[in-house]
Amino acid sequence: MRERVFGCRKISPGLAAAEAVCSKEEILFYHADFESGVITEKGHDLEGKSIAGKIVVFPGGKGSSVVQADGLYNLVQNDCAPAGFIVRFLDTVLVSTAVVMEIPMVWKVDDSFWTEVRDGDMIKLDADNESVTVIKQ
Amino acid sequence: MPGKRNMKLTEEQQEMLAGKYGKGASMAMRIQCAVGEGFEAERMVPVSRVHISLSAQNADIWFTEKMTEAGAAARVIPTVNPGYCVKYFREKGWLREEDAVNMRRTEAAYRKLGANMTLSCTPYISDNRPAFGEICAFSETSVTVFANSVLGARTNRESAMSAACAAITGFVPEYGMLLPENRLGTVLVKVSAAVDSVIKFAMLGLCGKKIGRGIPVFAGLPEQIGTESLIALGASLNISGSYDMFHIPGVTPEAPDAETAFGGKAPVRTVELTDRDLDEAFALYSHEPGEAIDYVILGCPHYTWEQVSAAAAFLRGKKACVPIMILTSRTVIAAAAKSGIKEILEEAGADLIPDTCVDEKCCFRCLEGKNGVTDSPKAIYYMENFGIRMAVRDWKTCLAWAVSGKSDSCTPVSGAAKEDHYA
């Protein structure tokens, strides 16, 4: 087991520890099966993969001012919401949704994080103390 | 220690956060402070106009009720996006009772918040039109891009929730599009395609994948561009990508010329768009029309007075053999009724529908499996999510097909659109 700690900047407060799921593409959480947390968007990097209870590592959000929030709300209602967000780019819709839905979120993680992190790594996301710990089995 | 980048709040803002103005206002301020800190805003500034993308979806009702139950009320009266017109769709027999209840509940929540119930996605036409430089909190991507680009107002692409918070507190964190340095063009888009009608502007906006991230500056467009074309461009740009703003030198107010639009800097990228690029982008969104046409939907974004009146002039004395549904604002419908235009449209079989967005599955799901045509790629993008398939053509072709009941594959996409007198 190997641990590495990275610095970051807080966006939405909170603490989460969970498995990582990594997407190269922007995500619209409306395009998910709300009862399983599986991404359903055709051709998407995460198509068929579940984000339920995971820390999602992705470039940022996409889509309209409404459906991103509705997607995440429906996932929260079904206990299938992501445990945390680590992003490269910010948009107001995703930021305000994460804050309202109380999903911990950070950005500006050290560059080496992005080459280090893989699907299935354990991640400890401490937004309040601005640290991301990657634990490889 | 977290909060080291806390924004500097005025005494009033601090008191609001602490709860002096009620729990709802305190919650709204807390959300905005978190957003502001995330974007590293230094302060909160007063906002004079708000537009909320009401949707009647679960999250919308949950959040609006949660805020009003906590005593939140609008300090800056917001206009709101459309949901659906219960009366119209119930009379058609298309709406389930639970959907009627859902919309009534949404409207009640927004009334309690103190909203101006415009239920339209084109507030910038008249109901809530900002002046140059005015600081706004607008949600609904087509509204945001129009306000920034065409009117020179300053707004970030707010979510429905962050816009509601701005209405409640009367402030917005100062970041992004509120700051002049972030409003400069970054991508030079040289357009060699002939873009001379509303439908062509909608097609130009579909090229977002080729344009890429940034603020595009379009060169090579006509010197005079109508409001409807600028609306269509902004709406399409935000289905093919995510755009806060665009510039058109000589047309939009922050771009007297290309050099000013780029702030004297070189573009980070230059992209060329030909007729072929427009056709290829268009092919991704439009479906092939069926031989028979079952319905026409126009008005995504909501039709302007000019578009409604052009449709009436085209349909005068004709009779459509399939339903024509034109989505527009109550303001336009009132003017159309007073001017006798509504009557002409109704005689031809075209309905002016208020309060309604195409992205409402509960109203339109019965069109699944039928052949429709629209002049809006945006309508297709959203309605596809619930199984609706339509072709896109210019508005005159849409209406001509409604009259004949048949599609005509010989008509090019842009049809006779060059004759648009409002373009």
Coordinates of C-alpha atoms in Angstrom, one line a residue:
Chain A
M1 CA 0.0 0.0 0.0
R2 CA 1.3 3.4 -1.0
E3 CA 0.0 6.8 0.0
R4 CA 0.6 10.2 -1.6
V5 CA -0.8 13.5 -0.4
F6 CA -1.6 16.4 -2.8
G7 CA -2.5 20.0 -2.2
C8 CA -5.7 21.5 -3.6
R9 CA -8.2 24.3 -3.2
K10 CA -11.6 23.9 -1.6
I11 CA -14.7 24.6 -3.5
S12 CA -17.4 22.8 -1.5
P13 CA -16.7 21.9 2.1
G14 CA -16.6 18.4 3.7
L15 CA -14.7 15.2 4.0
A16 CA -15.0 12.0 2.0
A17 CA -13.2 8.7 1.7
A18 CA -14.0 6.5 -1.3
E19 CA -12.9 4.8 -4.4
A20 CA -11.9 6.9 -7.4
V21 CA -13.7 6.8 -10.8
C22 CA -11.9 8.9 -13.5
S23 CA -13.4 10.5 -16.6
K24 CA -11.6 12.2 -19.4
E25 CA -14.8 13.9 -20.4
E26 CA -17.0 16.5 -18.8
I27 CA -20.1 15.0 -17.1
L28 CA -23.8 15.9 -17.0
F29 CA -25.2 13.9 -14.1
Y30 CA -28.7 14.0 -15.6
H31 CA -27.4 11.4 -18.0
A32 CA -27.3 8.7 -15.3
D33 CA -29.6 6.0 -14.0
F34 CA -30.8 7.6 -10.8
E35 CA -31.5 4.2 -9.1
S36 CA -28.0 2.8 -9.7
G37 CA -25.7 5.8 -10.3
V38 CA -24.6 4.3 -13.6
I39 CA -23.7 6.9 -16.3
T40 CA -26.0 6.3 -19.4
E41 CA -24.8 8.9 -21.9
K42 CA -23.9 7.1 -25.1
G43 CA -20.2 7.1 -26.0
H44 CA -19.3 8.8 -22.7
D45 CA -16.0 7.9 -21.1
L46 CA -18.0 6.6 -18.0
E47 CA -20.9 4.9 -19.9
G48 CA -21.9 1.9 -18.0
K49 CA -19.8 2.8 -14.9
S50 CA -21.3 3.7 -11.5
I51 CA -20.5 7.0 -9.8
A52 CA -22.6 6.1 -6.7
G53 CA -20.6 6.6 -3.5
K54 CA -17.4 7.2 -5.6
I55 CA -15.1 10.2 -5.7
V56 CA -15.4 11.4 -9.3
V57 CA -12.2 12.8 -10.9
F58 CA -13.1 14.7 -14.1
P59 CA -12.5 17.9 -16.1
G60 CA -15.8 19.6 -15.0
G61 CA -19.5 19.8 -15.6
K62 CA -21.5 20.4 -18.8
G63 CA -25.1 21.0 -19.8
S64 CA -27.8 23.4 -19.0
S65 CA -28.5 25.5 -15.9
V66 CA -31.2 23.1 -14.8
V67 CA -30.5 19.5 -15.5
Q68 CA -27.2 19.2 -13.8
A69 CA -28.8 20.1 -10.5
D70 CA -31.8 17.9 -11.2
G71 CA -29.6 14.9 -12.0
L72 CA -27.6 15.2 -8.8
Y73 CA -30.7 15.8 -6.7
N74 CA -32.3 12.6 -8.0
L75 CA -29.1 10.7 -7.3
V76 CA -29.0 12.1 -3.7
Q77 CA -32.6 11.1 -3.2
N78 CA -31.8 7.5 -4.2
D79 CA -28.6 7.3 -2.1
C80 CA -26.6 7.0 -5.4
A81 CA -24.8 10.4 -5.3
P82 CA -21.1 10.7 -5.7
A83 CA -19.1 11.0 -2.5
G84 CA -16.9 13.9 -3.8
F85 CA -15.7 15.8 -6.8
I86 CA -12.2 16.6 -8.0
V87 CA -12.2 18.8 -11.1
R88 CA -9.9 20.8 -13.3
F89 CA -12.3 23.5 -14.5
L90 CA -15.1 25.3 -12.6
D91 CA -18.5 26.3 -13.8
T92 CA -21.1 28.1 -11.7
V93 CA -23.7 25.4 -12.2
L94 CA -21.6 22.5 -10.9
V95 CA -20.2 24.6 -8.0
S96 CA -23.5 25.9 -6.8
T97 CA -25.0 22.4 -7.1
A98 CA -22.2 20.7 -5.1
V99 CA -22.6 23.4 -2.4
V100 CA -26.3 23.0 -2.1
M101 CA -26.2 19.1 -2.3
E102 CA -23.3 19.2 0.3
I103 CA -20.9 17.2 -1.9
P104 CA -17.3 17.9 -1.0
M105 CA -15.4 19.4 -4.1
V106 CA -11.9 20.6 -4.8
W107 CA -9.9 21.9 -7.7
K108 CA -6.3 23.1 -8.4
V109 CA -4.9 19.7 -7.3
D110 CA -1.1 19.4 -7.8
D111 CA -0.4 18.5 -11.5
S112 CA 1.2 15.1 -10.6
F113 CA -2.2 14.0 -9.2
W114 CA -3.7 13.8 -12.6
T115 CA -1.0 11.3 -13.9
E116 CA -1.0 9.3 -10.7
V117 CA -4.7 8.7 -10.0
R118 CA -6.4 5.6 -11.5
D119 CA -9.9 4.0 -11.3
G120 CA -10.2 2.0 -8.1
D121 CA -7.6 4.0 -6.1
M122 CA -8.8 4.9 -2.6
I123 CA -9.0 8.6 -2.1
K124 CA -9.3 10.7 1.0
L125 CA -10.7 14.0 0.0
D126 CA -10.5 16.6 2.8
A127 CA -11.8 19.8 1.3
D128 CA -11.7 21.8 4.5
N129 CA -8.0 21.1 5.0
E130 CA -7.3 21.3 1.2
S131 CA -5.7 17.9 0.8
V132 CA -6.3 14.9 -1.4
T133 CA -4.7 11.6 -0.3
V134 CA -4.4 8.8 -2.9
I135 CA -4.0 5.3 -1.5
K136 CA -2.9 2.6 -3.9
Q137 CA -3.4 -1.1 -2.9
Chain B
M1 CA -7.3 27.0 8.2
P2 CA -10.1 27.1 5.7
G3 CA -11.7 30.3 4.7
K4 CA -8.4 32.0 4.3
R5 CA -9.7 33.3 1.0
N6 CA -12.9 34.6 2.5
M7 CA -14.4 37.4 0.5
K8 CA -14.6 40.8 2.1
L9 CA -18.2 41.3 3.1
T10 CA -19.9 44.6 3.8
E11 CA -21.6 45.0 7.2
E12 CA -25.0 44.4 5.6
Q13 CA -23.7 41.2 3.9
Q14 CA -22.2 40.0 7.1
E15 CA -25.5 40.6 8.9
M16 CA -27.4 38.8 6.2
L17 CA -25.0 35.8 6.6
A18 CA -25.5 35.9 10.3
G19 CA -29.3 35.7 10.0
K20 CA -30.4 39.2 10.7
Y21 CA -32.5 39.2 7.5
G22 CA -34.0 35.7 8.2
K23 CA -32.9 32.1 7.8
G24 CA -33.7 31.9 4.1
A25 CA -31.5 34.9 3.3
S26 CA -28.7 33.5 5.5
M27 CA -28.8 30.2 3.6
A28 CA -28.7 32.0 0.2
M29 CA -25.8 34.1 1.4
R30 CA -23.9 31.0 2.7
I31 CA -24.3 29.3 -0.7
Q32 CA -23.1 32.4 -2.6
C33 CA -20.1 32.8 -0.2
A34 CA -19.1 29.2 -1.0
V35 CA -19.4 29.8 -4.7
G36 CA -17.6 33.1 -4.4
E37 CA -14.7 31.5 -2.5
G38 CA -14.5 28.7 -5.0
F39 CA -14.1 31.2 -7.8
E40 CA -11.8 33.4 -5.6
A41 CA -14.0 36.4 -5.8
E42 CA -12.9 39.3 -3.6
R43 CA -16.3 40.7 -2.8
M44 CA -20.0 40.6 -3.4
V45 CA -21.6 43.3 -5.6
P46 CA -25.2 44.4 -5.9
V47 CA -27.2 42.8 -8.7
S48 CA -30.0 44.7 -10.4
R49 CA -31.7 42.0 -12.5
V50 CA -32.2 38.3 -12.0
H51 CA -33.7 35.6 -14.3
I52 CA -34.2 32.1 -12.9
S53 CA -34.4 29.0 -15.1
L54 CA -37.5 27.6 -13.5
S55 CA -38.0 24.0 -14.8
A56 CA -40.7 22.3 -12.6
Q57 CA -38.3 19.5 -12.2
N58 CA -37.7 17.8 -8.8
A59 CA -34.7 19.7 -7.8
D60 CA -36.3 23.0 -8.8
I61 CA -39.4 22.4 -6.6
W62 CA -37.3 21.1 -3.7
F63 CA -34.9 24.1 -3.6
T64 CA -37.5 26.8 -4.1
E65 CA -39.8 25.4 -1.4
K66 CA -36.8 24.9 0.9
M67 CA -35.8 28.5 0.6
T68 CA -39.3 30.0 0.9
E69 CA -40.1 27.7 3.9
A70 CA -37.0 29.3 5.5
G71 CA -38.6 32.7 4.9
A72 CA -36.6 33.7 1.8
A73 CA -38.2 36.4 -0.4
A74 CA -36.8 38.2 -3.4
R75 CA -35.1 41.5 -2.9
V76 CA -34.5 41.8 -6.6
I77 CA -37.7 40.5 -8.4
P78 CA -36.7 37.7 -10.8
T79 CA -38.3 36.8 -14.1
V80 CA -38.6 33.0 -14.6
N81 CA -38.2 30.5 -17.4
P82 CA -41.1 28.6 -18.8
G83 CA -42.5 25.3 -17.4
Y84 CA -45.7 24.4 -19.1
C85 CA -49.2 25.8 -19.6
V86 CA -51.5 23.5 -17.6
K87 CA -54.6 24.9 -19.2
Y88 CA -53.5 24.4 -22.8
F89 CA -52.1 20.9 -22.5
R90 CA -54.9 19.7 -20.2
E91 CA -57.5 20.9 -22.8
K92 CA -55.5 18.9 -25.4
G93 CA -55.8 15.9 -23.1
W94 CA -52.0 15.4 -23.1
L95 CA -51.3 16.2 -19.5
R96 CA -51.7 13.8 -16.6
E97 CA -53.3 15.1 -13.4
E98 CA -50.0 14.7 -11.4
D99 CA -48.2 16.9 -14.0
A100 CA -50.8 19.6 -13.5
V101 CA -50.3 19.4 -9.8
N102 CA -46.5 19.6 -10.2
M103 CA -46.6 22.8 -12.3
R104 CA -49.1 24.4 -9.9
R105 CA -46.8 23.6 -7.0
T106 CA -43.9 25.1 -8.9
E107 CA -45.8 28.3 -9.6
A108 CA -46.9 28.6 -6.0
A109 CA -43.3 28.3 -4.8
Y110 CA -42.1 31.0 -7.1
R111 CA -45.0 33.2 -6.3
K112 CA -44.1 32.9 -2.6
L113 CA -40.5 33.8 -3.5
G114 CA -42.0 37.0 -5.1
A115 CA -41.1 36.2 -8.7
N116 CA -42.5 38.0 -11.8
M117 CA -44.2 35.0 -13.4
T118 CA -43.2 35.7 -17.0
L119 CA -42.6 32.0 -17.7
S120 CA -40.5 32.9 -20.8
C121 CA -37.0 32.2 -22.0
T122 CA -36.6 35.5 -23.8
P123 CA -36.8 38.0 -20.9
Y124 CA -34.2 40.2 -22.7
I125 CA -36.7 41.2 -25.4
S126 CA -38.8 43.3 -23.0
D127 CA -39.8 41.8 -19.6
N128 CA -36.3 42.0 -18.1
R129 CA -33.9 43.7 -20.5
P130 CA -30.6 44.9 -18.9
A131 CA -28.8 48.0 -20.1
F132 CA -25.1 48.0 -21.2
G133 CA -22.8 47.1 -18.3
E134 CA -25.6 46.2 -15.9
I135 CA -24.7 43.5 -13.4
C136 CA -27.2 40.6 -13.6
A137 CA -27.6 37.0 -12.4
F138 CA -29.2 35.2 -15.3
S139 CA -29.6 31.5 -15.6
E140 CA -30.7 29.7 -18.8
T141 CA -27.8 29.5 -21.2
S142 CA -29.4 31.2 -24.1
V143 CA -30.4 34.2 -21.9
T144 CA -26.9 34.5 -20.4
V145 CA -25.1 34.5 -23.7
F146 CA -27.5 37.0 -25.3
A147 CA -27.3 39.4 -22.3
N148 CA -23.4 39.3 -22.3
S149 CA -22.9 39.3 -26.0
V150 CA -25.7 41.4 -27.6
L151 CA -26.6 43.7 -24.7
G152 CA -23.2 44.0 -23.0
A153 CA -24.7 43.3 -19.6
R154 CA -22.6 41.3 -17.2
T155 CA -23.7 38.0 -15.9
N156 CA -22.2 34.6 -15.2
R157 CA -23.9 31.5 -16.4
E158 CA -25.8 31.0 -13.2
S159 CA -27.6 27.9 -12.2
A160 CA -31.3 28.1 -11.3
M161 CA -30.2 27.8 -7.6
S162 CA -27.5 30.4 -7.7
A163 CA -29.7 32.9 -9.5
A164 CA -32.4 32.3 -6.9
C165 CA -29.9 33.1 -4.2
A166 CA -29.0 36.3 -6.0
A167 CA -32.6 37.3 -6.1
I168 CA -32.9 36.7 -2.4
T169 CA -29.7 38.5 -1.2
G170 CA -29.5 41.1 -3.9
F171 CA -25.8 40.4 -4.4
V172 CA -23.5 38.3 -6.5
P173 CA -19.9 37.3 -6.0
E174 CA -17.7 39.2 -8.3
Y175 CA -15.9 36.8 -10.7
G176 CA -15.8 35.6 -14.2
M177 CA -17.9 37.5 -16.7
L178 CA -18.4 40.4 -14.2
L179 CA -14.8 41.4 -14.7
P180 CA -13.8 43.2 -18.0
E181 CA -10.6 41.1 -18.4
N182 CA -12.6 37.9 -18.7
R183 CA -14.9 39.3 -21.5
L184 CA -12.3 39.6 -24.2
G185 CA -12.4 37.4 -27.3
T186 CA -10.0 34.4 -27.3
V187 CA -10.8 32.4 -30.5
L188 CA -10.9 34.0 -34.0
V189 CA -13.6 32.3 -36.0
K190 CA -13.3 33.1 -39.8
V191 CA -16.6 32.3 -41.4
S192 CA -16.5 31.8 -45.1
A193 CA -19.9 30.0 -45.1
A194 CA -22.8 32.1 -46.3
V195 CA -24.7 32.9 -43.1
D196 CA -27.6 35.0 -44.2
S197 CA -30.7 33.8 -42.4
V198 CA -31.9 32.8 -38.9
I199 CA -31.5 29.1 -39.7
K200 CA -27.9 29.6 -40.9
F201 CA -27.1 31.4 -37.6
A202 CA -28.5 28.4 -35.7
M203 CA -26.3 26.1 -37.8
L204 CA -23.2 28.3 -37.2
G205 CA -23.8 27.9 -33.5
L206 CA -23.7 24.1 -33.9
C207 CA -20.0 24.3 -34.7
G208 CA -19.0 24.5 -31.0
K209 CA -16.9 21.3 -31.2
K210 CA -14.7 22.9 -33.9
I211 CA -14.6 26.3 -32.2
G212 CA -13.6 24.8 -28.8
R213 CA -13.5 26.4 -25.4
G214 CA -13.3 30.2 -25.1
I215 CA -15.0 33.4 -26.3
P216 CA -15.4 33.3 -30.1
V217 CA -15.0 36.4 -32.3
F218 CA -16.8 35.8 -35.5
A219 CA -15.4 37.4 -38.6
G220 CA -17.0 37.4 -42.1
L221 CA -20.6 37.8 -41.0
P222 CA -23.1 40.3 -42.5
E223 CA -22.9 43.9 -41.2
Q224 CA -26.5 43.9 -40.2
I225 CA -27.7 41.0 -38.1
G226 CA -31.3 40.7 -36.7
T227 CA -32.1 40.0 -33.1
E228 CA -33.6 36.6 -34.0
S229 CA -30.4 35.5 -35.7
L230 CA -28.4 36.5 -32.6
I231 CA -30.7 34.6 -30.4
A232 CA -30.4 31.5 -32.6
L233 CA -26.6 31.7 -32.6
G234 CA -26.3 31.9 -28.8
A235 CA -28.9 29.1 -28.2
S236 CA -27.1 26.8 -30.6
L237 CA -23.6 27.6 -29.3
N238 CA -24.8 26.3 -25.9
I239 CA -25.9 23.0 -27.2
S240 CA -22.7 22.2 -29.1
G241 CA -20.6 23.6 -26.3
S242 CA -20.6 26.0 -23.3
Y243 CA -20.3 29.7 -24.1
D244 CA -20.6 32.7 -21.9
M245 CA -20.2 35.2 -24.6
F246 CA -19.3 35.8 -28.3
H247 CA -18.3 38.9 -30.2
I248 CA -19.2 40.0 -33.7
P249 CA -17.0 43.0 -34.7
G250 CA -19.2 45.9 -35.9
V251 CA -22.3 44.3 -34.5
T252 CA -22.0 43.5 -30.7
P253 CA -21.4 46.4 -28.4
E254 CA -18.0 45.3 -26.9
A255 CA -16.5 44.7 -30.3
P256 CA -16.4 47.9 -32.4
D257 CA -13.7 46.1 -34.2
A258 CA -11.8 42.8 -33.9
E259 CA -8.8 44.3 -32.2
T260 CA -10.9 45.8 -29.4
A261 CA -12.7 42.4 -29.1
F262 CA -9.4 40.7 -28.4
G263 CA -8.2 43.5 -26.1
G264 CA -5.3 44.1 -28.5
K265 CA -4.0 40.6 -27.9
A266 CA -3.5 37.8 -30.5
P267 CA -6.2 35.1 -30.5
V268 CA -5.2 31.9 -28.8
R269 CA -6.6 30.0 -31.8
T270 CA -8.0 30.6 -35.3
V271 CA -10.7 28.4 -36.7
E272 CA -12.2 28.5 -40.2
L273 CA -15.8 27.6 -40.8
T274 CA -17.0 26.7 -44.3
D275 CA -20.5 25.8 -45.7
R276 CA -19.3 22.2 -45.3
D277 CA -18.6 22.6 -41.6
L278 CA -22.1 24.0 -41.1
D279 CA -23.7 21.2 -43.0
E280 CA -21.7 18.6 -41.1
A281 CA -22.5 20.1 -37.7
F282 CA -26.2 20.3 -38.7
A283 CA -26.3 16.6 -39.8
L284 CA -25.5 15.6 -36.2
Y285 CA -28.7 17.3 -34.9
S286 CA -31.4 17.1 -37.5
H287 CA -33.1 13.9 -38.4
E288 CA -34.3 13.0 -42.0
P289 CA -37.9 14.1 -42.3
G290 CA -40.6 11.5 -42.7
E291 CA -42.7 11.6 -45.9
A292 CA -45.8 12.7 -44.0
I293 CA -45.5 15.5 -41.5
D294 CA -47.5 15.1 -38.2
Y295 CA -46.8 18.4 -36.4
V296 CA -44.7 21.5 -36.3
I297 CA -43.0 23.1 -33.2
L298 CA -41.6 26.6 -33.4
G299 CA -40.4 28.9 -30.6
C300 CA -37.3 27.4 -29.0
P301 CA -36.2 29.9 -27.8
H302 CA -39.6 31.6 -27.5
Y303 CA -40.7 33.4 -30.7
T304 CA -40.4 37.2 -30.9
W305 CA -43.2 39.4 -32.0
E306 CA -41.5 39.7 -35.4
Q307 CA -41.4 35.9 -35.8
V308 CA -45.0 35.4 -34.8
S309 CA -46.1 38.1 -37.1
A310 CA -44.1 36.7 -40.1
A311 CA -45.7 33.3 -39.4
A312 CA -49.1 35.0 -39.5
A313 CA -48.3 36.8 -42.8
F314 CA -47.2 33.4 -44.3
L315 CA -50.3 31.5 -43.1
R316 CA -52.9 34.2 -43.9
G317 CA -55.7 32.5 -45.8
K318 CA -54.0 29.1 -45.6
K319 CA -55.1 26.0 -43.6
A320 CA -52.6 23.7 -41.9
C321 CA -53.6 20.0 -41.9
V322 CA -51.4 19.2 -38.9
P323 CA -51.0 21.1 -35.6
I324 CA -48.6 24.0 -35.5
M325 CA -47.4 24.8 -32.0
I326 CA -45.7 28.2 -31.5
L327 CA -44.2 28.7 -28.1
T328 CA -43.9 32.3 -27.0
S329 CA -44.2 34.8 -24.2
R330 CA -47.5 36.2 -22.7
T331 CA -46.2 39.6 -23.7
V332 CA -46.0 38.6 -27.4
I333 CA -49.4 36.8 -27.2
A334 CA -51.1 39.9 -25.8
A335 CA -49.7 42.0 -28.6
A336 CA -50.7 39.4 -31.2
A337 CA -54.2 39.2 -29.9
K338 CA -54.6 43.0 -29.9
S339 CA -53.2 43.2 -33.4
G340 CA -55.5 40.6 -34.9
I341 CA -52.6 38.3 -35.6
K342 CA -53.5 35.6 -33.1
E343 CA -56.9 35.2 -34.9
I344 CA -55.2 34.8 -38.3
L345 CA -52.9 32.1 -36.8
E346 CA -55.8 30.3 -35.1
E347 CA -57.8 30.3 -38.4
A348 CA -54.8 28.7 -40.1
G349 CA -54.5 26.1 -37.3
A350 CA -51.5 27.5 -35.5
D351 CA -51.6 27.9 -31.7
L352 CA -49.7 30.5 -29.7
I353 CA -48.8 28.7 -26.5
P354 CA -47.6 30.6 -23.4
D355 CA -45.5 29.5 -20.4
T356 CA -44.1 26.4 -22.1
C357 CA -40.6 25.0 -22.8
V358 CA -40.0 22.2 -25.3
D359 CA -38.0 20.4 -22.6
E360 CA -41.2 19.2 -20.8
K361 CA -41.6 15.5 -21.4
C362 CA -45.1 15.5 -19.7
C363 CA -46.5 17.8 -22.4
F364 CA -44.9 16.4 -25.5
R365 CA -44.4 12.7 -24.9
C366 CA -47.4 11.8 -27.0
L367 CA -45.5 13.0 -30.1
E368 CA -43.1 10.0 -29.8
G369 CA -43.0 8.0 -33.0
K370 CA -44.5 10.8 -35.1
N371 CA -42.8 12.9 -37.7
G372 CA -42.2 16.5 -36.7
V373 CA -40.3 19.5 -38.0
T374 CA -38.9 22.5 -36.2
D375 CA -36.7 25.4 -36.9
S376 CA -34.7 24.9 -33.7
P377 CA -31.8 22.5 -33.3
K378 CA -32.0 23.2 -29.6
A379 CA -35.6 21.8 -29.5
I380 CA -34.3 18.6 -31.0
Y381 CA -31.4 18.3 -28.6
Y382 CA -33.7 18.4 -25.6
M383 CA -36.7 16.5 -27.0
E384 CA -34.5 13.6 -28.2
N385 CA -34.0 12.8 -24.5
F386 CA -37.6 11.6 -24.3
G387 CA -37.8 9.9 -27.7
I388 CA -39.0 12.8 -30.0
R389 CA -37.4 12.8 -33.4
M390 CA -37.8 15.9 -35.7
A391 CA -36.2 17.3 -38.8
V392 CA -34.9 20.9 -38.7
R393 CA -35.8 23.3 -41.5
D394 CA -36.2 27.1 -41.8
W395 CA -39.5 28.4 -40.5
K396 CA -41.1 28.9 -43.9
T397 CA -40.4 25.3 -44.9
C398 CA -41.8 24.1 -41.5
L399 CA -45.1 26.1 -42.2
A400 CA -45.3 25.0 -45.8
W401 CA -45.0 21.4 -44.8
A402 CA -47.7 21.9 -42.2
V403 CA -50.0 23.2 -44.9
S404 CA -49.3 20.4 -47.3
G405 CA -49.0 17.7 -44.7
K406 CA -46.0 16.3 -46.6
S407 CA -42.3 16.9 -46.5
D408 CA -40.4 17.8 -49.6
S409 CA -36.9 16.4 -49.7
C410 CA -36.0 18.8 -52.5
T411 CA -36.2 21.8 -50.2
P412 CA -32.8 22.7 -48.9
V413 CA -32.3 23.1 -45.2
S414 CA -32.4 26.9 -45.4
G415 CA -35.3 26.8 -47.9
A416 CA -36.5 30.3 -48.8
A417 CA -35.1 31.7 -45.6
K418 CA -33.1 34.4 -47.3
E419 CA -36.4 36.2 -47.6
D420 CA -36.7 36.5 -43.8
H421 CA -37.7 40.1 -43.4
Y422 CA -36.8 40.0 -39.7
A423 CA -33.3 38.5 -40.2

